[in-house]
Short mmCIF file of C-alpha atoms in Angstrom, two decimals:
data_model
loop_
_atom_site.label_atom_id
_atom_site.label_comp_id
_atom_site.label_asym_id
_atom_site.label_seq_id
_atom_site.Cartn_x
_atom_site.Cartn_y
_atom_site.Cartn_z
CA TRP G 1 -21.20 -86.26 -83.81
CA ALA G 2 -21.88 -83.76 -81.38
CA ALA G 3 -24.59 -83.20 -79.38
CA GLY G 4 -24.91 -79.50 -77.62
CA LEU G 5 -24.80 -78.89 -73.83
CA ARG G 6 -27.17 -76.62 -72.77
CA SER G 7 -28.57 -75.10 -69.79
CA SER G 8 -30.21 -72.49 -68.10
CA ARG G 9 -27.33 -70.28 -68.80
CA GLY G 10 -27.53 -71.71 -72.52
CA LEU G 11 -24.58 -73.72 -74.55
CA LEU G 12 -22.01 -74.82 -72.76
CA GLY G 13 -20.36 -76.59 -74.82
CA TYR G 14 -20.75 -80.35 -76.74
CA LEU G 15 -20.62 -83.73 -76.04
CA VAL G 16 -18.93 -85.47 -78.84
CA VAL G 17 -18.64 -89.13 -79.76
CA SER G 18 -17.43 -90.77 -83.06
CA ALA G 19 -17.93 -94.26 -84.54
CA PRO G 20 -16.61 -95.73 -88.11
CA GLU G 21 -20.09 -96.08 -88.68
CA PRO G 22 -23.12 -93.49 -88.00
CA PRO G 23 -25.08 -94.15 -85.53
CA SER G 24 -28.61 -95.91 -85.34
CA ASP G 25 -31.79 -94.17 -84.69
CA ASP G 26 -31.45 -95.36 -81.42
CA GLU G 27 -28.37 -94.54 -80.35
CA ARG G 28 -28.74 -90.90 -81.75
CA PHE G 29 -31.90 -90.59 -79.10
CA LEU G 30 -29.07 -92.09 -75.93
CA LEU G 31 -26.66 -89.27 -77.20
CA TYR G 32 -29.19 -86.79 -76.89
CA ALA G 33 -30.26 -88.94 -73.54
CA LEU G 34 -26.88 -88.20 -72.29
CA ALA G 35 -26.36 -84.60 -73.25
CA ARG G 36 -29.38 -83.22 -71.03
CA PRO G 37 -27.72 -84.76 -67.60
CA THR G 38 -24.44 -84.00 -68.70
CA ALA G 39 -25.13 -80.61 -69.13
CA ALA G 40 -26.65 -80.11 -65.89
CA ALA G 41 -24.17 -81.76 -64.07
CA LEU G 42 -21.41 -79.07 -65.81
CA SER G 43 -24.19 -76.49 -64.95
CA ASN G 44 -23.63 -77.79 -61.14
CA ALA G 45 -19.94 -78.32 -61.30
CA ASP G 46 -19.87 -74.81 -62.45
CA ALA G 47 -22.61 -73.42 -59.95
CA ARG G 48 -20.24 -75.23 -57.05
CA SER G 49 -16.63 -73.33 -58.37
CA ARG G 50 -18.45 -70.05 -58.20
CA ASP G 51 -20.27 -71.01 -54.70
CA ARG G 52 -16.48 -71.70 -53.49
CA GLU G 53 -15.09 -68.66 -55.47
CA TYR G 54 -17.23 -66.22 -53.94
CA ALA G 55 -17.46 -68.07 -50.35
CA ARG G 56 -13.33 -67.61 -50.18
CA GLN G 57 -13.87 -63.71 -51.32
CA LEU G 58 -16.65 -63.34 -49.13
CA PHE G 59 -14.18 -64.71 -46.27
CA ARG G 60 -11.38 -62.26 -47.43
CA ALA G 61 -13.24 -59.54 -47.77
CA ILE G 62 -14.80 -60.57 -43.97
CA GLU G 63 -10.92 -60.69 -42.67
CA GLU G 64 -9.75 -57.56 -44.45
CA ARG G 65 -12.90 -55.84 -42.72
CA ASP G 66 -11.97 -57.37 -39.46
CA ALA G 67 -7.89 -55.93 -40.32
CA VAL G 68 -9.96 -52.10 -40.59
CA ASN G 69 -11.74 -52.36 -38.25
CA GLU G 70 -8.55 -53.26 -35.57
CA ARG G 71 -6.48 -50.79 -37.80
CA LEU G 72 -9.55 -48.22 -37.04
CA THR G 73 -9.71 -49.54 -33.40
CA THR G 74 -5.75 -49.12 -32.74
CA LEU G 75 -5.88 -45.53 -34.67
CA VAL G 76 -8.74 -44.13 -32.85
CA ALA G 77 -6.64 -45.84 -29.08
CA GLU G 78 -4.11 -43.65 -31.04
CA LEU G 79 -5.62 -40.60 -31.54
CA GLU G 80 -8.04 -40.75 -28.38
CA ALA G 81 -4.29 -41.28 -26.68
CA GLN G 82 -2.65 -37.66 -28.69
CA HIS G 83 -5.74 -36.28 -28.00
CA THR G 84 -5.18 -36.76 -23.95
CA VAL G 85 -1.41 -35.64 -24.75
CA HIS G 86 -2.06 -32.31 -26.28
CA ASP G 87 -5.14 -31.74 -23.94
CA VAL G 88 -2.56 -32.62 -20.84
CA LEU G 89 0.28 -30.51 -22.14
CA PHE G 90 -2.30 -27.48 -22.91
CA ARG G 91 -3.87 -27.67 -19.56
CA ALA G 92 0.00 -27.20 -18.50
CA HIS G 93 0.97 -24.47 -20.96
CA ASP G 94 -2.47 -22.48 -20.20
CA GLY G 95 -1.99 -22.83 -16.34
CA ASP G 96 1.51 -20.84 -17.01
CA ALA G 97 3.11 -23.46 -14.28
CA GLY G 98 6.60 -23.21 -16.78
CA GLU G 99 8.40 -25.99 -16.86
CA ASP G 100 7.02 -27.60 -13.18
CA GLY G 101 3.87 -28.03 -14.97
CA ILE G 102 5.73 -29.90 -17.73
CA ALA G 103 7.40 -31.88 -15.57
CA ALA G 104 3.97 -33.27 -13.90
CA ALA G 105 2.13 -33.89 -17.05
CA VAL G 106 4.89 -35.79 -18.44
CA TYR G 107 4.10 -37.29 -15.14
CA GLU G 108 0.65 -37.71 -15.59
CA LEU G 109 0.53 -39.59 -19.30
CA THR G 110 3.14 -41.77 -18.82
CA GLY G 111 3.22 -42.73 -15.14
CA LEU G 112 7.12 -42.77 -15.27
CA ALA G 113 8.89 -40.23 -12.90
CA THR G 114 10.41 -37.38 -14.77
CA CYS G 115 13.12 -34.54 -14.82
CA ILE G 116 13.92 -31.58 -16.84
CA GLU G 117 16.79 -30.22 -16.59
CA ASP G 118 18.94 -27.38 -19.31
CA ARG G 119 21.01 -27.65 -21.81
CA PHE G 120 24.33 -28.71 -19.39
CA GLY G 121 22.43 -30.94 -17.04
CA ASN G 122 21.03 -29.02 -14.09
CA PRO G 123 18.20 -29.65 -12.73
CA LEU G 124 14.91 -27.24 -13.65
CA ALA G 125 12.25 -29.34 -12.38
CA ARG G 126 11.19 -32.73 -11.61
CA ALA G 127 8.01 -34.67 -11.00
CA GLY G 128 7.36 -38.45 -9.76
CA PRO G 129 8.80 -40.39 -6.99
CA GLY G 130 12.55 -41.24 -6.35
CA VAL G 131 13.26 -38.50 -8.83
CA ASP G 132 15.09 -36.78 -6.31
CA GLY G 133 19.08 -36.32 -6.07
CA ALA G 134 18.77 -39.60 -8.10
CA HIS G 135 21.08 -38.60 -10.90
CA GLU G 136 24.15 -36.53 -10.38
CA LYS G 137 25.49 -33.13 -12.26
CA PRO G 138 26.58 -35.35 -15.85
CA ASP G 139 30.52 -34.39 -16.97
CA PRO G 140 30.24 -31.63 -19.07
CA THR G 141 32.18 -33.84 -22.29
CA LEU G 142 29.99 -36.43 -21.84
CA ARG G 143 26.90 -34.46 -21.86
CA GLU G 144 27.68 -32.77 -24.46
CA GLN G 145 28.31 -35.97 -26.52
CA LEU G 146 25.05 -36.79 -25.58
CA LEU G 147 23.09 -34.30 -26.94
CA HIS G 148 25.07 -34.97 -30.52
CA ARG G 149 23.74 -38.13 -30.57
CA ALA G 150 20.88 -37.13 -29.75
CA MET G 151 20.51 -34.26 -32.24
CA ARG G 152 20.90 -36.52 -34.69
CA THR G 153 17.38 -38.69 -34.11
CA PRO G 154 14.18 -36.96 -34.06
CA ASP G 155 13.01 -39.82 -31.92
CA PRO G 156 14.28 -39.59 -27.24
CA VAL G 157 17.56 -42.16 -27.09
CA ARG G 158 17.76 -44.36 -24.50
CA HIS G 159 20.99 -43.91 -21.74
CA GLU G 160 21.73 -45.40 -18.97
CA GLY G 161 18.33 -46.20 -18.01
CA ARG G 162 16.44 -43.31 -19.10
CA LEU G 163 14.45 -42.46 -22.10
CA ILE G 164 16.07 -38.30 -22.94
CA GLY G 165 14.24 -36.25 -25.66
CA VAL G 166 15.67 -33.02 -26.67
CA ALA G 167 13.66 -29.83 -27.03
CA ARG G 168 15.37 -27.73 -29.20
CA HIS G 169 14.32 -24.16 -31.06
CA HIS G 170 15.93 -23.26 -34.17
CA GLY G 171 18.68 -26.23 -34.37
CA GLU G 172 19.90 -24.68 -31.11
CA ILE G 173 19.36 -27.02 -27.78
CA LEU G 174 17.42 -25.64 -24.64
CA GLY G 175 17.17 -28.76 -22.52
CA THR G 176 16.24 -32.33 -21.81
CA ILE G 177 12.83 -34.00 -20.22
CA GLU G 178 14.32 -36.80 -18.86
CA LEU G 179 12.06 -40.15 -17.82
CA ILE G 180 13.54 -42.21 -15.27
CA ASP G 181 13.03 -46.14 -17.34
CA PRO G 182 15.60 -48.60 -15.98
CA GLY G 183 13.51 -51.23 -16.76
CA GLY G 184 12.93 -49.86 -20.41
CA VAL G 185 8.97 -50.60 -20.13
CA ALA G 186 8.00 -47.28 -22.69
CA GLY G 187 6.90 -47.76 -25.64
CA ASP G 188 5.74 -45.82 -28.87
CA THR G 189 2.93 -43.65 -26.54
CA GLU G 190 5.48 -42.58 -23.88
CA ALA G 191 7.70 -41.95 -26.71
CA PHE G 192 4.98 -39.71 -28.35
CA ALA G 193 4.03 -38.16 -25.19
CA LEU G 194 8.12 -37.10 -24.80
CA GLY G 195 7.46 -36.11 -28.20
CA HIS G 196 5.39 -33.30 -27.70
CA ALA G 197 6.74 -32.14 -24.14
CA CYS G 198 9.98 -31.40 -25.40
CA THR G 199 8.23 -29.52 -28.36
CA ALA G 200 6.12 -27.37 -25.46
CA LEU G 201 9.46 -26.85 -23.03
CA ALA G 202 10.87 -25.64 -26.54
CA LEU G 203 9.02 -23.05 -26.46
CA GLU G 204 8.51 -22.06 -23.11
CA LEU G 205 12.04 -22.25 -22.52
CA ALA G 206 12.63 -19.75 -25.89
CA HIS G 207 9.87 -17.76 -24.95
CA ARG G 208 11.99 -16.75 -21.32
CA ARG G 209 14.68 -16.33 -23.43
CA SER G 210 12.90 -14.05 -25.56
CA LEU G 211 10.86 -12.19 -22.85
CA ALA G 212 14.96 -12.28 -20.83
CA GLU G 213 16.73 -10.76 -23.56
CA THR G 214 13.68 -8.13 -24.37
CA GLU G 215 13.99 -7.07 -20.76
CA LEU G 216 17.24 -6.72 -21.06
CA ARG G 217 17.59 -4.68 -23.83
CA MET G 218 15.35 -2.42 -22.08
CA SER G 219 17.12 -2.30 -18.90
CA ARG G 220 20.62 -1.25 -20.79
CA ASP G 221 18.73 1.42 -22.51
CA LEU G 222 17.46 2.65 -19.59
CA VAL G 223 20.68 2.66 -17.68
CA GLU G 224 22.35 3.75 -20.17
CA ASP G 225 19.62 7.16 -20.78
CA LEU G 226 20.25 7.23 -16.63
CA LEU G 227 23.82 7.86 -16.67
CA THR G 228 23.73 10.91 -19.38
CA GLY G 229 21.27 12.28 -17.65
CA ALA G 230 17.10 11.01 -18.84
CA ASP G 231 14.00 12.23 -17.69
CA GLU G 232 12.88 11.41 -14.03
CA GLY G 233 9.29 10.45 -15.80
CA GLY G 234 10.08 8.70 -18.04
CA ALA G 235 12.68 6.88 -16.76
CA TYR G 236 10.99 5.18 -13.37
CA ALA G 237 8.25 4.52 -16.16
CA ARG G 238 10.82 2.61 -17.92
CA ALA G 239 11.86 1.13 -14.94
CA GLU G 240 8.69 0.09 -13.58
CA ALA G 241 8.63 -2.10 -16.97
CA VAL G 242 11.54 -3.93 -16.46
CA GLY G 243 10.51 -4.59 -13.11
CA HIS G 244 12.50 -1.93 -11.27
CA ASP G 245 11.29 0.40 -8.16
CA LEU G 246 13.73 3.70 -8.95
CA HIS G 247 11.69 5.59 -7.01
CA GLY G 248 14.20 6.02 -3.55
CA PRO G 249 17.94 6.25 -3.28
CA HIS G 250 20.40 4.57 -5.38
CA HIS G 251 24.20 4.58 -6.40
CA VAL G 252 26.23 3.22 -9.11
CA VAL G 253 28.83 -0.01 -8.75
CA VAL G 254 31.61 -0.91 -11.54
CA ALA G 255 32.80 -3.59 -11.99
CA GLN G 256 36.01 -4.55 -14.30
CA TRP G 257 37.98 -8.01 -14.77
CA GLN G 258 41.17 -8.58 -16.18
CA ALA G 259 41.49 -10.42 -19.70
CA THR G 260 37.96 -10.74 -19.56
CA ALA G 261 35.70 -8.89 -22.06
CA ALA G 262 32.97 -7.61 -20.92
CA ASP G 263 30.20 -9.33 -23.46
CA ASP G 264 26.98 -10.40 -22.54
CA ARG G 265 28.84 -13.20 -20.41
CA PHE G 266 30.50 -11.08 -18.04
CA LEU G 267 27.45 -9.57 -17.86
CA ASP G 268 25.98 -12.39 -16.99
CA ALA G 269 28.06 -13.42 -14.39
CA VAL G 270 27.51 -10.02 -12.38
CA ASP G 271 24.12 -10.48 -12.83
CA ARG G 272 23.41 -13.69 -11.48
CA ALA G 273 26.75 -12.31 -8.62
CA ALA G 274 24.10 -9.35 -7.73
CA ARG G 275 20.54 -11.07 -7.66
CA GLY G 276 22.94 -13.82 -5.11
CA LEU G 277 23.73 -10.76 -2.52
CA GLY G 278 20.45 -9.88 -3.39
CA LEU G 279 20.89 -6.28 -4.78
CA ARG G 280 17.97 -4.91 -6.38
CA SER G 281 19.70 -3.67 -9.51
CA LEU G 282 19.73 -2.33 -13.08
CA LEU G 283 22.66 -4.03 -15.32
CA ALA G 284 24.53 -2.88 -18.42
CA ARG G 285 27.73 -2.56 -20.37
CA ARG G 286 29.78 0.42 -20.95
CA SER G 287 33.16 0.99 -22.37
CA ASP G 288 34.58 -2.32 -20.80
CA MET G 289 33.01 -2.39 -17.66
CA ALA G 290 29.87 -4.00 -16.38
CA VAL G 291 27.82 -1.03 -15.06
CA LEU G 292 24.91 -1.41 -12.55
CA ILE G 293 22.52 0.96 -10.97
CA VAL G 294 21.72 -0.16 -7.11
CA GLN G 295 19.29 0.07 -4.85
CA GLY G 296 19.81 1.57 -1.43
CA GLY G 297 22.89 3.32 -0.07
CA PRO G 298 26.38 2.79 -0.86
CA ARG G 299 27.94 -0.33 1.01
CA ASP G 300 30.48 -3.31 0.22
CA PRO G 301 28.18 -6.78 -0.39
CA GLY G 302 30.73 -8.70 -1.13
CA LEU G 303 30.25 -8.09 -4.92
CA TYR G 304 33.92 -8.58 -5.53
CA GLY G 305 34.30 -12.23 -4.18
CA ALA G 306 30.78 -13.40 -5.63
CA VAL G 307 31.16 -12.42 -9.07
CA ALA G 308 34.87 -14.00 -8.62
CA ALA G 309 33.55 -16.89 -7.86
CA GLU G 310 31.46 -16.24 -11.33
CA VAL G 311 34.22 -15.59 -13.50
CA GLY G 312 36.82 -17.99 -11.76
CA SER G 313 39.03 -15.33 -11.25
CA TRP G 314 40.30 -13.00 -8.73
CA GLY G 315 41.73 -10.51 -10.63
CA GLY G 316 39.47 -7.95 -10.93
CA ALA G 317 38.40 -4.58 -9.26
CA VAL G 318 34.80 -3.13 -8.00
CA GLY G 319 34.08 0.67 -7.67
CA ILE G 320 31.14 2.21 -5.36
CA GLY G 321 29.33 5.57 -6.39
CA SER G 322 28.06 7.42 -3.69
CA LEU G 323 24.47 7.56 -2.56
CA CYS G 324 21.87 9.66 -5.00
CA GLU G 325 18.21 10.74 -3.80
CA THR G 326 17.00 11.10 -7.17
CA THR G 327 18.16 9.94 -10.83
CA GLY G 328 19.81 13.60 -11.56
CA GLY G 329 22.66 12.27 -9.63
CA LEU G 330 23.29 9.46 -11.17
CA PRO G 331 25.97 11.03 -13.58
CA HIS G 332 28.34 11.86 -10.64
CA SER G 333 27.71 8.70 -9.02
CA TYR G 334 29.25 6.66 -12.05
CA GLU G 335 31.82 9.01 -12.83
CA GLN G 336 32.64 8.69 -8.81
CA ALA G 337 32.17 4.78 -9.01
CA VAL G 338 34.84 5.12 -12.07
CA SER G 339 37.00 6.97 -9.58
CA ALA G 340 37.02 4.42 -7.04
CA LEU G 341 37.54 1.75 -9.21
CA HIS G 342 40.80 3.29 -10.89
CA VAL G 343 42.25 3.81 -6.69
CA ARG G 344 42.13 0.45 -7.21
CA ARG G 345 43.08 -0.04 -9.73
CA GLN G 346 46.36 1.45 -8.56
CA SER G 347 46.68 0.36 -5.33
CA GLN G 348 48.12 -3.03 -3.91
CA PRO G 349 47.28 -5.06 -4.58
CA PRO G 350 45.02 -3.46 -7.64
CA TYR G 351 41.97 -5.96 -6.58
CA GLY G 352 38.90 -5.82 -4.58
CA THR G 353 36.58 -3.20 -3.54
CA ALA G 354 36.69 0.57 -3.36
CA VAL G 355 33.95 2.69 -1.73
CA TYR G 356 34.36 6.16 -3.04
CA GLU G 357 33.00 7.26 0.16
CA GLU G 358 36.01 5.59 1.98
CA LEU G 359 38.85 6.80 -0.36
CA GLY G 360 39.63 9.89 1.36
CA LEU G 361 42.54 12.46 -0.05
CA TYR G 362 42.33 9.93 -2.89
CA ARG G 363 39.31 10.52 -4.48
CA ILE G 364 40.52 14.17 -5.28
CA LEU G 365 43.44 12.67 -6.48
CA ALA G 366 42.22 10.53 -8.88
CA ARG G 367 40.01 12.93 -10.26
CA GLY G 368 41.96 15.55 -10.61
CA ASN G 369 40.68 19.43 -10.42
CA ASP G 370 36.96 18.78 -9.62
CA ALA G 371 36.19 21.73 -7.99
CA ARG G 372 32.75 19.95 -6.37
CA ASP G 373 34.97 16.60 -4.97
CA VAL G 374 37.56 19.29 -2.88
CA THR G 375 34.25 20.90 -1.96
CA PHE G 376 32.40 18.12 -1.20
CA PHE G 377 35.56 16.82 0.72
CA VAL G 378 35.84 19.65 3.02
CA ARG G 379 32.32 19.47 3.79
CA GLU G 380 32.71 15.62 4.31
CA TRP G 381 35.32 16.52 6.96
CA LEU G 382 34.88 19.30 8.05
CA GLY G 383 31.14 19.91 8.05
CA PRO G 384 29.66 19.60 11.48
CA LEU G 385 32.78 21.81 12.98
CA LEU G 386 31.80 24.54 10.12
CA ASP G 387 28.01 24.52 11.23
CA TYR G 388 28.73 24.67 14.74
CA ASP G 389 30.95 27.66 14.74
CA ALA G 390 28.07 29.16 12.02
CA THR G 391 25.81 28.49 14.93
CA HIS G 392 27.25 29.04 18.16
CA GLY G 393 30.17 31.33 16.90
CA THR G 394 33.26 29.78 18.35
CA ASP G 395 36.21 29.29 16.44
CA LEU G 396 36.98 25.04 16.40
CA VAL G 397 37.79 24.78 12.63
CA HIS G 398 40.44 27.56 13.28
CA THR G 399 41.94 25.49 16.24
CA LEU G 400 42.45 22.69 14.03
CA THR G 401 44.01 24.39 11.61
CA ARG G 402 46.67 25.71 14.06
CA TYR G 403 46.92 22.57 15.59
CA PHE G 404 47.75 20.93 12.65
CA ASP G 405 50.06 23.80 11.69
CA HIS G 406 52.08 23.66 14.35
CA GLY G 407 52.34 19.43 14.14
CA GLY G 408 50.06 18.68 17.14
CA ASN G 409 51.93 20.36 20.12
CA TYR G 410 49.93 21.78 22.62
CA ASP G 411 52.60 24.82 24.46
CA GLU G 412 52.90 26.10 20.55
CA THR G 413 49.15 25.21 19.65
CA ALA G 414 48.12 27.32 22.76
CA ARG G 415 50.68 30.34 22.32
CA ALA G 416 49.36 30.55 19.18
CA LEU G 417 46.36 31.32 20.07
CA ALA G 418 46.63 33.19 22.70
CA VAL G 419 44.60 30.57 24.81
CA HIS G 420 45.39 28.67 27.89
CA ARG G 421 46.59 25.28 27.51
CA SER G 422 43.25 23.50 29.34
CA THR G 423 41.18 25.72 26.54
CA LEU G 424 43.44 24.19 24.38
CA ARG G 425 42.29 20.82 25.39
CA TYR G 426 39.31 21.49 25.95
CA ARG G 427 38.18 22.86 22.70
CA LEU G 428 40.06 19.71 20.86
CA GLN G 429 37.60 17.64 22.73
CA ARG G 430 34.74 19.36 21.58
CA ILE G 431 36.54 19.12 18.22
CA ARG G 432 36.34 15.23 18.81
CA GLU G 433 32.82 14.97 20.07
CA VAL G 434 31.17 17.25 17.21
CA SER G 435 33.06 16.03 14.31
CA GLY G 436 33.11 12.21 15.38
CA ARG G 437 36.26 11.86 14.24
CA ARG G 438 39.55 10.50 16.35
CA LEU G 439 42.40 12.91 15.86
CA ASP G 440 44.87 9.32 17.35
CA ASP G 441 43.72 7.90 14.11
CA VAL G 442 45.92 8.06 11.55
CA ASP G 443 43.60 7.39 8.50
CA SER G 444 41.11 10.69 10.04
CA ARG G 445 44.02 12.86 11.33
CA PHE G 446 45.28 12.77 7.73
CA ASN G 447 42.55 13.43 5.90
CA LEU G 448 41.32 16.47 8.13
CA GLN G 449 44.35 17.65 8.32
CA VAL G 450 44.36 17.69 4.08
CA ALA G 451 40.70 19.54 4.81
CA THR G 452 41.63 22.11 7.04
CA ARG G 453 44.58 23.47 4.89
CA ILE G 454 42.12 23.23 1.57
CA TRP G 455 40.05 25.51 3.86
CA LYS G 456 42.47 27.42 4.92
CA VAL G 457 43.09 28.59 1.74
CA SER G 458 39.93 28.38 -0.07
CA GLY G 459 37.97 29.81 2.68
CA PRO G 460 34.33 30.35 2.61
CA ALA G 461 34.40 29.60 -1.36
CA ALA G 462 35.27 26.37 0.01
CA GLU G 463 32.07 26.57 3.34
CA GLY G 464 29.18 28.08 1.03
CA ASN G 465 29.36 25.86 -1.93
CA ALA G 466 29.64 22.82 0.27
CA HIS G 467 25.61 23.55 0.80
CA SER G 468 24.84 23.55 -2.49
CA ASP G 469 21.80 21.57 -4.21
CA SER G 470 24.39 20.04 -7.17
CA LEU G 471 26.81 18.11 -4.31
CA PRO G 472 26.20 14.66 -4.34
CA GLY G 473 23.78 12.94 -2.45
CA GLY G 474 21.44 16.30 -3.13
#
């Protein structure tokens, strides 16, 4: 026999009994009477089960909500930290402070002393206490090994108490940012700041390199045009664009090194040497030489030694041309510088510096039959005497010529000039005073004798052409 178990939710099931005989009316009534509380008990048990399941689900929901809230809180904190990183680095970039600004920003963000170095380990900027002189320049081989290891991972690497991030641009390492962290306290926040700082540094260094390459290209084009006779107005404007004042006197210097190609590396070495000596110049490559257009008058400031130190070899030569008051004289100054370099190369020793204006007769021999150089040579050595003779109606150049013709013998020279020996002595003294040359100096005597021989042959032509505006120096 079965009695239905019902509740407000409907039929729950059946209460089933069995017996060998049919139940009596009382037993049937009792069965139906038991069905009602049984149904209530089952209904209550089901309700409690559902309540427990709901409670479990509610508890899980609360736990999930707390976990989500915790993750959101962490995410908000991370976003705020990242926003701070971006804001600080943006201010450093916007302030145009360069590497110093980036180093100061990283120190502000991490609280750790910061050092920025180029790819070779040379310091570019420092920030924070105890960082000055705290790290010597590493061994080049070990440095390359460290950078190679850092390139294999996007994350910063630890090395000798430092957390090191690499600033890379198009796969090329431009520099590093290093946090001084001997205690290993730097975590994800510091690593994030370091990574973004490396990006900022890569952009800064790449931009600077691009500007330098553009400026170098403009400078080289300008030098080439100046050496071939560029328009003065345009040349001044172009020189100003690359940060050089082309107004005023300049001269040309050339440098050439044995077994060293005049490539970008060599030009960089010459540029560093010139800047180290305080030379304000424009630099370019021509043929197998480095060419500088230098502000100011010709002199030997020690460029040969400075370039030799940069290149690591003394096997080179430097030639220095004469002064040019305008850009129109630069092509001739360049030719003179090349001639001086060739003279140095053919001398003993073949290394060092040669100044064109100090070559004397050698500059004529070096250039062959260049009438301008011959005339300039005569003018340089006899100019004051020629001017004095023209102004005072004297014959000092002729006297000097006859003096050399007779081998410096006073008596023979006096007889040839038909003057007294004391008169000759007076004239020779005046020659020393007017020319500023010493007749007892071997080099001066030799150059004066050659100049008088040229003057005796060329006569007024050499004297008159010596005043031409086309001569070096105007």
